Coordinates of C-alpha atoms in Angstrom, one line a residue:
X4 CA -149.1 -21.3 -102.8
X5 CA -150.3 -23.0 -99.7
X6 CA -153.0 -26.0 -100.3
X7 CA -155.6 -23.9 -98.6
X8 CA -155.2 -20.6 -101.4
X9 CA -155.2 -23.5 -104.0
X10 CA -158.4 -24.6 -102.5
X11 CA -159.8 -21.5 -102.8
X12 CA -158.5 -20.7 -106.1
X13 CA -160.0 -23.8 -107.2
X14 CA -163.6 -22.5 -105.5
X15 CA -163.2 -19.2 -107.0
X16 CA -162.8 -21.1 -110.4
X17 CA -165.8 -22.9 -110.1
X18 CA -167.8 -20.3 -108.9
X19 CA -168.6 -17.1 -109.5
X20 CA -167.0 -15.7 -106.7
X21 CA -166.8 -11.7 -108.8
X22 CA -168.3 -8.9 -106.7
X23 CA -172.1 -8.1 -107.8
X24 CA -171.5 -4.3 -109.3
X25 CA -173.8 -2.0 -107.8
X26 CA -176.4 -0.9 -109.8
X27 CA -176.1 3.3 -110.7
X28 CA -179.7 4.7 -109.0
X29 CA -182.2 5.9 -111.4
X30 CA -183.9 9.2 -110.5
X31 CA -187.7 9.4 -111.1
X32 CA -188.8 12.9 -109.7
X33 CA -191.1 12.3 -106.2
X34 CA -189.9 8.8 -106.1
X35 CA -186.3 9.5 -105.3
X36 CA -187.8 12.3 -102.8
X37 CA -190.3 9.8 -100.6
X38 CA -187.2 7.1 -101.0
X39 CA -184.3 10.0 -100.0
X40 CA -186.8 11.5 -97.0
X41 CA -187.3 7.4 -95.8
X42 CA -183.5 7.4 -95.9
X43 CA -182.9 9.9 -94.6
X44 CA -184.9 9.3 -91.4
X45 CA -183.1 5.8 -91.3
X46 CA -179.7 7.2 -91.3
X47 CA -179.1 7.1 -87.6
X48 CA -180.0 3.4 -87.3
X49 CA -177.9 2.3 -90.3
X50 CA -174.8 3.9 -88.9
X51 CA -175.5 2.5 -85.3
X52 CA -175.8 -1.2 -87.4
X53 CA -172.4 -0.7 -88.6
X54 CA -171.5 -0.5 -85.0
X55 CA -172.6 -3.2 -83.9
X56 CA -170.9 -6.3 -83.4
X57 CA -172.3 -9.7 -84.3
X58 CA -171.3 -13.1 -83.9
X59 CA -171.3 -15.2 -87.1
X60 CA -173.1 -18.7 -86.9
X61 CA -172.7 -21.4 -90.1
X62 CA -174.6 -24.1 -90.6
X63 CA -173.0 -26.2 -93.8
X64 CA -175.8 -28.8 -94.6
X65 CA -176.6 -31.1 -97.3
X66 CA -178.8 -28.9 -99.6
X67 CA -177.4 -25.7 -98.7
X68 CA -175.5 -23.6 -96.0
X69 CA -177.7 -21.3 -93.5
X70 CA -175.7 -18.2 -91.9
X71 CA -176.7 -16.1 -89.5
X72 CA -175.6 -12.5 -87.3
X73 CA -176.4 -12.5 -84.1
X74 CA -176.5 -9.3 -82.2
X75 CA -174.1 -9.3 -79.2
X76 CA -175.7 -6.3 -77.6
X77 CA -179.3 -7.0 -78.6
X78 CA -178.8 -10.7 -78.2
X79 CA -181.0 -11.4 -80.9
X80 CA -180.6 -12.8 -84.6
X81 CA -180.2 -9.6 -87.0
X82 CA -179.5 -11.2 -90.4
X83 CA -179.8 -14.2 -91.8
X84 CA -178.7 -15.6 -95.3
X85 CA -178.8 -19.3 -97.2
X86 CA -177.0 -20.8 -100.4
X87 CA -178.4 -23.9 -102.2
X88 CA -177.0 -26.6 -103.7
X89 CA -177.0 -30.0 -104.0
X90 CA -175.3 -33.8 -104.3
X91 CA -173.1 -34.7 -107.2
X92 CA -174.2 -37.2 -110.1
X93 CA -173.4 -40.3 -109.3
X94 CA -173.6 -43.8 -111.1
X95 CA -174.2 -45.6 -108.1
X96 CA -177.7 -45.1 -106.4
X97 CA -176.8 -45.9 -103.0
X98 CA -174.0 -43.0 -103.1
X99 CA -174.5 -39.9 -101.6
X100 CA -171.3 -37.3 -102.7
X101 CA -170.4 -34.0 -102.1
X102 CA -167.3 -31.6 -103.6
X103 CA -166.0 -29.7 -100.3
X104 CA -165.8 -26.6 -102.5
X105 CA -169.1 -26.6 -102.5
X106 CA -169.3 -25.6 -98.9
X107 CA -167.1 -23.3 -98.9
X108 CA -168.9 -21.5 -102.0
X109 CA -172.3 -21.9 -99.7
X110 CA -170.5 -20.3 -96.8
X111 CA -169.2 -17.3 -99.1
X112 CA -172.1 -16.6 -100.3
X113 CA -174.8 -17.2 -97.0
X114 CA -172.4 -14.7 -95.0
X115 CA -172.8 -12.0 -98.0
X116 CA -176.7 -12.7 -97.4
X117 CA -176.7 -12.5 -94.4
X118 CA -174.8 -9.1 -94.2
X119 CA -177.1 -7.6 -96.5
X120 CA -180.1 -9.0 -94.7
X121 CA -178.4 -7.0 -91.4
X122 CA -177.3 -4.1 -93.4
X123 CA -173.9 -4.4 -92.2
X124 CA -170.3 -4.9 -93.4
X125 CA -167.9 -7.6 -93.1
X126 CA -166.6 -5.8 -90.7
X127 CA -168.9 -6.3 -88.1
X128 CA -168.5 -9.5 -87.3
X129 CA -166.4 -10.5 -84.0
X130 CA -166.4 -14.0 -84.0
X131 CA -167.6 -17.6 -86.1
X132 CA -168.7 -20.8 -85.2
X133 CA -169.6 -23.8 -87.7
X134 CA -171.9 -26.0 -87.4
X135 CA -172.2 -29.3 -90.1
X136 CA -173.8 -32.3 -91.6
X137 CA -172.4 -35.2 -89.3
X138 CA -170.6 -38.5 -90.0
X139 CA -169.4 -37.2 -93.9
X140 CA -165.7 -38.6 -95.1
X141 CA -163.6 -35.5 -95.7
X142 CA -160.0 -37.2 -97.3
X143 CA -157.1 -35.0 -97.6
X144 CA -153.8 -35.8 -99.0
X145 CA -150.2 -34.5 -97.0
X146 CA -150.8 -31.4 -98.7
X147 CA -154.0 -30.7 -97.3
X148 CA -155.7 -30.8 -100.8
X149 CA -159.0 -33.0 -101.0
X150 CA -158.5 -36.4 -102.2
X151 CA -162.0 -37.4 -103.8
X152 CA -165.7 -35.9 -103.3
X153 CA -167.2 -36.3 -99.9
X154 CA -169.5 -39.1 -98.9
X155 CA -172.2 -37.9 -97.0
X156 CA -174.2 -38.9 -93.7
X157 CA -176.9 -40.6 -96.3
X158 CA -174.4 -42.6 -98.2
X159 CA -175.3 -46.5 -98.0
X160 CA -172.4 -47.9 -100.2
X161 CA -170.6 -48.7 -96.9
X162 CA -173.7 -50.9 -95.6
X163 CA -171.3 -54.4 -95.7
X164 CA -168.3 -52.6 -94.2
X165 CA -170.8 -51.6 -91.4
X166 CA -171.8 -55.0 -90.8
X167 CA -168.2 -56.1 -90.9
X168 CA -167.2 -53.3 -88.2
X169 CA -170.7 -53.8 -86.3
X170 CA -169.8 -57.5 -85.6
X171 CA -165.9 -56.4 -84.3
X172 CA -167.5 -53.6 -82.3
X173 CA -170.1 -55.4 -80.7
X174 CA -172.9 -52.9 -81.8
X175 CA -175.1 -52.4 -84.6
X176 CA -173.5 -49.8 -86.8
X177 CA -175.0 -48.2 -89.7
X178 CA -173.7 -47.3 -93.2
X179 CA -174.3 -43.7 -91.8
X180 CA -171.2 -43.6 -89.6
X181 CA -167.6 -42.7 -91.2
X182 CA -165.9 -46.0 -90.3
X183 CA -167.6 -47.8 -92.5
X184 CA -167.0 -45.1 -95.2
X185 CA -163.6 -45.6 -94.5
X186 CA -163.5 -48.9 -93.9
X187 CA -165.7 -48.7 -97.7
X188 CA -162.7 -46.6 -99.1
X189 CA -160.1 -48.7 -98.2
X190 CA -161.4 -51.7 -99.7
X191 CA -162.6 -50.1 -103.3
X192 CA -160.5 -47.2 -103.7
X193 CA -157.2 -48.3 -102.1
X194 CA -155.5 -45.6 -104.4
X195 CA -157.6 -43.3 -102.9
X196 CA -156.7 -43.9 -99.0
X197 CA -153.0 -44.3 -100.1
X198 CA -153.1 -40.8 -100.6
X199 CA -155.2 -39.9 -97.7
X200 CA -153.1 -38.6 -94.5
X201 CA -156.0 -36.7 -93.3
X202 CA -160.1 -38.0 -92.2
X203 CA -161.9 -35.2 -91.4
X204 CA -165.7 -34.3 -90.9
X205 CA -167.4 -31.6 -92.9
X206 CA -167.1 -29.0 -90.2
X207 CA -164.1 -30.0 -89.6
X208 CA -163.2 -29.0 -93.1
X209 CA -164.5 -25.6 -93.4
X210 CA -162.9 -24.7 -90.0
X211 CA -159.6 -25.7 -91.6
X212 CA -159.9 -23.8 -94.6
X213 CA -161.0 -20.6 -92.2
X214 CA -158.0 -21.0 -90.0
X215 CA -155.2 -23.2 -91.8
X216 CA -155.5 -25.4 -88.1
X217 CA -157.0 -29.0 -88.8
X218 CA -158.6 -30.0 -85.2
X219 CA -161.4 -32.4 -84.3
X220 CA -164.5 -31.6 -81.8
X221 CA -166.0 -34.2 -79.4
X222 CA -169.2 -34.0 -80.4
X223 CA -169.1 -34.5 -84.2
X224 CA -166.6 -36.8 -83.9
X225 CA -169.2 -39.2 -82.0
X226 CA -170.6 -40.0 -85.4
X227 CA -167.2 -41.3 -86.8
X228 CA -168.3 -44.7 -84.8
X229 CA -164.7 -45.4 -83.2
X230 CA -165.1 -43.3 -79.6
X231 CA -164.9 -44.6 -76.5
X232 CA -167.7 -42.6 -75.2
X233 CA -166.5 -43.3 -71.3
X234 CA -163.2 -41.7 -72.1
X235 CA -164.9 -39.2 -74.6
X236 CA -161.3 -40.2 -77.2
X237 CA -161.0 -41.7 -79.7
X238 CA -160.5 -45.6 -79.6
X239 CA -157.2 -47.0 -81.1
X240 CA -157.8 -50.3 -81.2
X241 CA -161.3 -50.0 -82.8
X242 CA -159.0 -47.5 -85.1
X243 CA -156.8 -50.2 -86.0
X244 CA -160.2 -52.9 -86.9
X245 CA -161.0 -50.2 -89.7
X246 CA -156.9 -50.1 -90.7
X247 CA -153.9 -49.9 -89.1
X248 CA -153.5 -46.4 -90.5
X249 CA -156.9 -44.8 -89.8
X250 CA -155.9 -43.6 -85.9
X251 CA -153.0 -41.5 -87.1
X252 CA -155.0 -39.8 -90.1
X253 CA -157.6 -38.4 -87.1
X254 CA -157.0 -34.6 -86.0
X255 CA -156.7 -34.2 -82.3
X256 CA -160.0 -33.4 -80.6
X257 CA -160.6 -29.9 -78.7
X258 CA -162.4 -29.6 -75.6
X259 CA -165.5 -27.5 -75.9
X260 CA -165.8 -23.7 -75.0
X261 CA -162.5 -22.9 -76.9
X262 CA -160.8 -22.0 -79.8
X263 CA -160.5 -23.6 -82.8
X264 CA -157.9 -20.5 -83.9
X265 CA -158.6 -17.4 -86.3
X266 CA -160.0 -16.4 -89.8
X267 CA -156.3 -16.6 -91.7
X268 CA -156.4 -13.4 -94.4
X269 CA -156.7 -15.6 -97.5
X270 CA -159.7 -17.4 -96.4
X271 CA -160.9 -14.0 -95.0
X272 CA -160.9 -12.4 -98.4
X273 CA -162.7 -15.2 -100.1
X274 CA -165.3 -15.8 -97.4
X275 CA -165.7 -12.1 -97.1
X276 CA -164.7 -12.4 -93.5
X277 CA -162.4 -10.2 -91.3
X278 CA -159.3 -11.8 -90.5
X279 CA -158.1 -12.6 -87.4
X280 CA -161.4 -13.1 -85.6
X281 CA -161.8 -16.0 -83.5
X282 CA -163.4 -19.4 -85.1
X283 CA -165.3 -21.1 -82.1
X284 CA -164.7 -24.8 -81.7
X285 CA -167.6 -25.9 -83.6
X286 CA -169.4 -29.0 -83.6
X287 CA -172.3 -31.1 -85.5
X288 CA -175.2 -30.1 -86.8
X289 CA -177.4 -31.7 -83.9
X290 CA -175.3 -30.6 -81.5
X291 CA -175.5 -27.4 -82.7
X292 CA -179.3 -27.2 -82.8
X293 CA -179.6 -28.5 -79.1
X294 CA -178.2 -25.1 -78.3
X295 CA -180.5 -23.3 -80.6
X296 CA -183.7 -24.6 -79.0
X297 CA -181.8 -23.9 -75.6
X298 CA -181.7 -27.8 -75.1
X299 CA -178.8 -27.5 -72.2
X300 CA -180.3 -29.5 -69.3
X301 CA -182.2 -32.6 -69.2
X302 CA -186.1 -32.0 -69.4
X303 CA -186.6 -31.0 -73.3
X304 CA -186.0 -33.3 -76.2
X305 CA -185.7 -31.7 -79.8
X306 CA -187.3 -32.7 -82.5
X307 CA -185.3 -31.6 -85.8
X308 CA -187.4 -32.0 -89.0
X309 CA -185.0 -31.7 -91.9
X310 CA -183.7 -33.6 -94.8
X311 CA -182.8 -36.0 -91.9
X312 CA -185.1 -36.3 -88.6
X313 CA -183.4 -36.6 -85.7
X314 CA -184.6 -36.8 -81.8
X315 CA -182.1 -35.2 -79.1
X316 CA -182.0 -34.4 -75.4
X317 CA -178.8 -33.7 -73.3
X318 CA -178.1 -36.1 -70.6
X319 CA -175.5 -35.4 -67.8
X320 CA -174.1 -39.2 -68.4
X321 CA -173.7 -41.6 -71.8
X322 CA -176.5 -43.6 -72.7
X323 CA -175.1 -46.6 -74.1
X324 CA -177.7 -48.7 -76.4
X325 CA -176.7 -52.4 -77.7
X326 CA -179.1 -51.8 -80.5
X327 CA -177.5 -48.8 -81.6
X328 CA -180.8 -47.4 -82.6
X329 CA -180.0 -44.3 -80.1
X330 CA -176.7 -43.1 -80.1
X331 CA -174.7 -41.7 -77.3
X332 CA -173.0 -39.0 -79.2
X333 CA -171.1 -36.1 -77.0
X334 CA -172.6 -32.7 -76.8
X335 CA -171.3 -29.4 -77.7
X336 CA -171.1 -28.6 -74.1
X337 CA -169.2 -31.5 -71.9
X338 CA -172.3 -33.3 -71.6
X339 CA -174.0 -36.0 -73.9
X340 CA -176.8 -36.0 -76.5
X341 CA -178.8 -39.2 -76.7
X342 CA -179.9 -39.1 -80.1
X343 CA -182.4 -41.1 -83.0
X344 CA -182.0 -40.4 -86.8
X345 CA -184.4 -41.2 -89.5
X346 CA -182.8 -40.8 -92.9
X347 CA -186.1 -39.7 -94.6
X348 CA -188.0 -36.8 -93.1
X349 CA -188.9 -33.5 -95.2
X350 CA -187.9 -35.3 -98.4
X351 CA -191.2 -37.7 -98.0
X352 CA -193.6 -34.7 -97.7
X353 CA -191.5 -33.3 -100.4
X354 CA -192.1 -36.4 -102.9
X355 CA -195.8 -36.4 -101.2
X356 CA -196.4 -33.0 -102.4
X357 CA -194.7 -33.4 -106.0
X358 CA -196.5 -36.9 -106.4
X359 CA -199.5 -36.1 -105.0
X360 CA -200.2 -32.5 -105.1
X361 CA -201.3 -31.2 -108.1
X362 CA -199.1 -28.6 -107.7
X363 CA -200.3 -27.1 -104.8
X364 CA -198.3 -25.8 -101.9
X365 CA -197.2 -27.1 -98.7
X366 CA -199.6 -24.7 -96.9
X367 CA -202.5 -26.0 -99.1
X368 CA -201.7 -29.2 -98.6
X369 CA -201.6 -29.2 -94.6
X370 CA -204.9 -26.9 -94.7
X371 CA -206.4 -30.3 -96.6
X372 CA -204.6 -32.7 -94.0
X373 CA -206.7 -31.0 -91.3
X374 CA -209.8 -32.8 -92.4
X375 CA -208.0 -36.1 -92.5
X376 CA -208.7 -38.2 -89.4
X377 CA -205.2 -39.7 -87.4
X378 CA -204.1 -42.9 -89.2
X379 CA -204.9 -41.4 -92.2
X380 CA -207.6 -43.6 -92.8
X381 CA -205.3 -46.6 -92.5
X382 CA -203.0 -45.5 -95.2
X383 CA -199.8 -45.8 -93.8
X384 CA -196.2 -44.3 -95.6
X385 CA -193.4 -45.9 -94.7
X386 CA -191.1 -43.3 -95.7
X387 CA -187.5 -45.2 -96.5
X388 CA -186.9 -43.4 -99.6
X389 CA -183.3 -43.6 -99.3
X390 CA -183.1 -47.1 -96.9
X391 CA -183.2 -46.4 -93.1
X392 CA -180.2 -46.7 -90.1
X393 CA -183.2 -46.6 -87.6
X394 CA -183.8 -49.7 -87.8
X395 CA -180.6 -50.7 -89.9
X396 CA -182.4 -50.8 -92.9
X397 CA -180.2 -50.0 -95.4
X398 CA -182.1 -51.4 -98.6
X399 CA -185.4 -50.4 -97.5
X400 CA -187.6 -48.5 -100.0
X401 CA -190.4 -46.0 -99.1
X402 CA -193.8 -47.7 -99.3
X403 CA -197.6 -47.1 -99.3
X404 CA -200.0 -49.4 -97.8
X405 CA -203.4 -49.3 -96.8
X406 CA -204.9 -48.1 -99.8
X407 CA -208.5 -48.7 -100.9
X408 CA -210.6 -47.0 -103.5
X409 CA -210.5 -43.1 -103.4
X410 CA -207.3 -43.4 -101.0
X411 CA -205.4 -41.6 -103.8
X412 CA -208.0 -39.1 -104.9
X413 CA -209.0 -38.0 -101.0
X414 CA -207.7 -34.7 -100.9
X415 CA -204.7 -34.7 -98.2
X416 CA -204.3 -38.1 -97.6
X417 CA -201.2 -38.8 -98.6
X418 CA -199.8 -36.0 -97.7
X419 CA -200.9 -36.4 -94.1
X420 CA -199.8 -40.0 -94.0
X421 CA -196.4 -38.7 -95.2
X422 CA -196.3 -36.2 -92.6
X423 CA -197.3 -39.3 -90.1
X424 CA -194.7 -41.7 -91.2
X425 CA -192.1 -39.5 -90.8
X426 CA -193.1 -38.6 -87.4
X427 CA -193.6 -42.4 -86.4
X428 CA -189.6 -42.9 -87.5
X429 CA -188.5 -40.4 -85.1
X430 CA -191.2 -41.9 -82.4
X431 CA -189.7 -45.1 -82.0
X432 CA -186.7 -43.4 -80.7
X433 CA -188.9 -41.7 -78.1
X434 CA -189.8 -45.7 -77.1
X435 CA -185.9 -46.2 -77.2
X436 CA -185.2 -43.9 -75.0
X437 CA -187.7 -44.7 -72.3
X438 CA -186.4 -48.5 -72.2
X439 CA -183.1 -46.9 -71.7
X440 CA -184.0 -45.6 -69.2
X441 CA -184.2 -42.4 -69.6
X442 CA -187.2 -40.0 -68.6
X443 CA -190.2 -39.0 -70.5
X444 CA -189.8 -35.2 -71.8
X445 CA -191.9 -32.4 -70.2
X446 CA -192.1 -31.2 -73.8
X447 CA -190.6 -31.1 -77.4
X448 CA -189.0 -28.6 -79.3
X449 CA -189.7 -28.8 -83.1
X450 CA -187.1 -26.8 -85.3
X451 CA -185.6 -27.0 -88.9
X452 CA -187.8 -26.8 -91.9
X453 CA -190.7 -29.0 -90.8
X454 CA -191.4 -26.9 -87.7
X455 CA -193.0 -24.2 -90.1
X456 CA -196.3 -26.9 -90.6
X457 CA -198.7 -26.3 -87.9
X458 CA -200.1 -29.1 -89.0
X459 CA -197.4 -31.2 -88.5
X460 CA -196.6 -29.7 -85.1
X461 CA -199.9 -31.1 -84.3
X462 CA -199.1 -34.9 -85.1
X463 CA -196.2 -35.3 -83.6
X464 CA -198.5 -33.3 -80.4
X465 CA -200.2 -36.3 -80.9
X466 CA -198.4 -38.7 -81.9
X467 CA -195.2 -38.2 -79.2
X468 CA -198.7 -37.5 -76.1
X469 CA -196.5 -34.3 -75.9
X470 CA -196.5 -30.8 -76.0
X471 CA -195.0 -29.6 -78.6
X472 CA -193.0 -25.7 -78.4
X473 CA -191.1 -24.3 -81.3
X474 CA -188.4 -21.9 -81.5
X475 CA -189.1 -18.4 -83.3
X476 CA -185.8 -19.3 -85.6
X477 CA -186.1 -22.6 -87.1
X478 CA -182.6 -22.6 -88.2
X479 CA -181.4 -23.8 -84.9
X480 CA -178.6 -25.5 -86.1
X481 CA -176.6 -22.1 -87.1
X482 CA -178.3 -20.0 -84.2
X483 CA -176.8 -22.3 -82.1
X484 CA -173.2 -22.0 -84.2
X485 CA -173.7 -18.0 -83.5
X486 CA -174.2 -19.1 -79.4
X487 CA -170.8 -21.1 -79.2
X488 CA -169.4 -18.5 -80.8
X489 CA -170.8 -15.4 -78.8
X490 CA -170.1 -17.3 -76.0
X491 CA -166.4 -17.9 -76.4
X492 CA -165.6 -13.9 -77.1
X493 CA -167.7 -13.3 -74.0
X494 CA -165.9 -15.2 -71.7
X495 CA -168.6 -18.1 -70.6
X496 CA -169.4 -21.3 -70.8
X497 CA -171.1 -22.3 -73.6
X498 CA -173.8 -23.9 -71.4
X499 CA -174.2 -21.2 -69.5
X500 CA -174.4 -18.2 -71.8
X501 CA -177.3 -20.3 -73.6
X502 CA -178.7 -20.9 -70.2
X503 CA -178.5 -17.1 -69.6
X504 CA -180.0 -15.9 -73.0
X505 CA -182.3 -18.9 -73.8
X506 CA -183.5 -18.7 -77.5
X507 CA -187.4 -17.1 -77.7
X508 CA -190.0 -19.4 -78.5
X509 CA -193.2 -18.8 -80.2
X510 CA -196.1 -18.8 -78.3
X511 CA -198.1 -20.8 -80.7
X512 CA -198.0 -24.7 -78.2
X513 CA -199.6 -27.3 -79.6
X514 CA -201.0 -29.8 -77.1
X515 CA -202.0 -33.6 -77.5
X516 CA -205.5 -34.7 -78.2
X517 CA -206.1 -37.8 -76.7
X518 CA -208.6 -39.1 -78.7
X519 CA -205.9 -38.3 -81.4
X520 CA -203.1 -40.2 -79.2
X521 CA -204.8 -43.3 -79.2
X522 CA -205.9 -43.4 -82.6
X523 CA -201.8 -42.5 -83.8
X524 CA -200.9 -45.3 -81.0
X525 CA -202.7 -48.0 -82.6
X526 CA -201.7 -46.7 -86.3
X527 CA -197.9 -46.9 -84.9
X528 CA -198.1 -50.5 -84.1
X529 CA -199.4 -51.3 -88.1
X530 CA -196.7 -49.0 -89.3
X531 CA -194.2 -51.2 -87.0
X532 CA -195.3 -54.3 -87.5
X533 CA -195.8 -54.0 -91.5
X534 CA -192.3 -52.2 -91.7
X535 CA -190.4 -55.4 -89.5
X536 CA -192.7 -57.8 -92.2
X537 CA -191.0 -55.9 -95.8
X538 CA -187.5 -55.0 -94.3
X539 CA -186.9 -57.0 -91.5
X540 CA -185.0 -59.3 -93.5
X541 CA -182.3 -58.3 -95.2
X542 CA -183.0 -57.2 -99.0
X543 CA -181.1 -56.3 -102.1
X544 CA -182.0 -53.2 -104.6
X545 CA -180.6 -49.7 -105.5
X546 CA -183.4 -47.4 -103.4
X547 CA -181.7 -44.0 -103.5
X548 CA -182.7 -41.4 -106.3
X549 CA -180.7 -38.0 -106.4
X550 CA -183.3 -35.6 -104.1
X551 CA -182.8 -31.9 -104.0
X552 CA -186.0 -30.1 -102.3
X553 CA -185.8 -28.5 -99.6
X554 CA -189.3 -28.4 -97.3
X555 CA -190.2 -24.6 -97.1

């Protein structure tokens, strides 16, 4: 048995991977007639679904995996599908650890939603593309089989291996990026990278178990911290600072706009996918979402409001940064994505809401932020929950300040400066950017969870002095998996079949107030300055508490 059917053995183990039994219909008289007449008249557009070919986009994140069918003919999203989960317990609070099984079981069972959500069969599908979390530590052993949980993007154990490398390197790398983790691995768990012969990324990892072919992709291999972004390769002799073995465990990297190689039948029948349909070259998750909001050519900058925030805009050439507080990843298309992350972003309004909410909902909650003025009063949340990478942060702790009498009992307040501190965290990148160099956006896309607030749309209107669009599918990241993929059986460029069939947008545009802009201006200088006063210098503590809601 080949490592990969042991993998899934191993998944279908630890899942329950059994097909649901249908359910025998129960008649009940005129019921079953109004329901048999209803189908009846639907017949003709169910059997022209199961004609129709879609292309399969994946998004494998950290607190679940989106899928969804896009239409080739219609070229429009037709189904769409989800699986939670979440991190592994973990004594150490600064680790962040996920079993790659897990994935794969989120993949499984996202494609079967998404199917049902399209009515259509497996079948159907013509084509995949993934799309993950960036920067995780995927080790496999000669046999392919994984060598110990993942550590994720958000994992901080690394933070002294990143200062090591930093200082070697010449920039200011975070804990985030997967040299340190393996620089991390190497120095705690030497029996642990004795067995590794592979590194991979969590895309990476899923598109090996889909095709048996281990590969590597330009853009998500940005985040792994050793590229020589020039050259777009990978760097031997920064390689050789982490260990003199790490170059030779890296996959070689693919071009964009081809194939990564085809749905083997073993992974086919536990995925529920055809086999032998082509698997797209894939890439990371923010590279993937630049092509969801249609973010192709320079002009737009994305906003992704997730577990993570991140701010992204293509750029024709690499932006190199000292500070490292934008990164000049690759993009999924040739180009580059110039590119901020905050580590805490829906999971602040998440805790805000469980804290502070008294149970009410997200909805309720921004209806009461309405009536809260910008600055929130001066009550200001500096939302490092789990330690920050921008600024290098690492031990930085979420923190309110400002608070007088009545601050807490205000209805909204919190909530609202929870919504403002993320947004400030992905604004400084926006400053970044423009002392870079590079020009101010006509306008910004918002997508991922946060982007369904119009509330929150509205601060970072005024916040960012920028009008703010959204895309009708929020789940940009796997939209733009489904695009890459669509685009490869078609025959294009990636670029240009986004550029062809740009994603819709809603026509809800929120534009900046400026009395509203210069009140959030002046609040973002506090929120600097008191931020630089706690964390500036470097601090000790265990910050990070296992989190597992998901904005909605």
């Amino acid at each position: 048995m080949s490592s990969l059917a042991r993998t899934a053995a191993i998944a279908a183990a630890a899942f329950d991977t059994a097909p649901h039994r249908r359910r025998g219909r129960r008649h009940r008289g005129r019921v079953v007639v109004a329901r048999a007449k209803a189908s009846a008249a639907s017949n003709a557009a169910d059997k022209a679904k199961s004609k129709a070919t879609y292309a399969l986009g994946v998004d494998v994140g950290t607190q679940g995996t989106k899928a969804i069918l896009y239409d080739l003919d219609a070229r429009a999203v037709a189904g769409r599908g989800a699986k939670s989960y979440g991190l592994l317990p973990n004594a150490s609070a600064n680790a962040a650890e996920q079993d790659p099984a897990t994935w794969l079981d989120g993949v499984r069972v996202a494609v079967k939603n998404a199917l049902a959500d399209a009515r259509a069969t497996p079948d159907a599908i013509a084509c995949v593309g993934v799309s993950g979390q960036q920067h995780g530590m995927v080790c496999l052993d000669a046999e392919g089989a994984v060598v110990r949980p993942a550590k994720l993007w958000c994992d901080t154990e690394s933070a002294a291996e990143a200062t090591e490398l930093g200082k070697m390197f010449g920039w200011n790398m975070q804990a985030g990026f997967t040299a340190s983790k393996v620089r991390w691995l190497k120095n705690v768990e030497p029996q642990n990278w004795e067995r590794t012969k592979t590194v991979c990324l969590p895309h990476d990892y899923v598109n090996y178990f889909m095709t048996g072919e281990m590969h590597m992709e330009r853009g998500d291999a940005s985040g792994i911290g050793v590229m020589d972004m020039e050259a777009r390769e990978i760097d031997e002799a920064k390689c050789d600072a982490v260990d003199a073995r790490f170059f030779e465990t890296l996959p070689k990297l693919l071009p964009p706009d081809v194939e990564w190689g085809k749905v083997t039948p073993d992974a086919g029948a536990f995925l529920g996918l055809p086999a032998g349909i082509p698997v797209s070259v894939g890439s990371g998750d923010n590279m993937m979402s630049a092509l969801g909001a249609g973010c192709v050519n320079e002009g737009r900058l994305v906003v992704s409001l997730g577990t993570s925030g991140t701010l992204f805009g293509y750029n024709a050439e690499t932006v190199p940064d000292p500070t490292a507080a934008i990164q000049p990843f690759c993009d999924a298309t040739g180009g580059y994505l110039p590119l901020l992350c905050s580590m805490n972003c829906t999971r602040v309004v998440g805790e805000a809401r469980q804290a502070f909410g008294g149970g009410r909902s997200h909805e309720e909650l921004a209806e009461e932020a309405k009536s809260v003025p910008p600055g929130s009063g001066g009550v200001r949340f500096l939302p490092y929950l789990v330690g920050e990478r921008s600024p290098n942060w690492p031990h930085a702790m979420g923190t309110l300040t400002g608070l007088r009498p009545g601050s807490l009992c205000t209805p909204g307040v919190v909530y609202n400066a929870a919504m403002e501190g993320a947004t400030y965290a992905l604004l400084g990148g926006l400053k970044r950017m423009s002392e870079l160099g590079l020009s101010p956006p006509t306008e910004l896309a918002v997508v991922g969870g946060g982007s369904k607030s119009k509330r929150w749309r509205q601060i970072i209107a005024d916040a960012f002095d920028t009008r703010v669009t959204w895309p009708v599918e929020p789940e940009t990241a796997a939209l733009g998996a489904a695009l890459q993929a669509a685009a490869l059986v078609s025959g294009a460029s990636t670029r240009a079949f986004v550029e062809e069939n740009p994603p819709a947008y809603a026509d809800d545009v929120s534009e900046p107030n400026p009395d509203a802009a210069a009140a959030h201006a002046e609040n973002y200088e506090e929120f600097v300055r008191e931020g630089e006063a706690l964390f500036g210098p470097e601090i000790v503590c265990d910050v990070r508490g296992e989190y597992d809601e998901v904005y909605a």
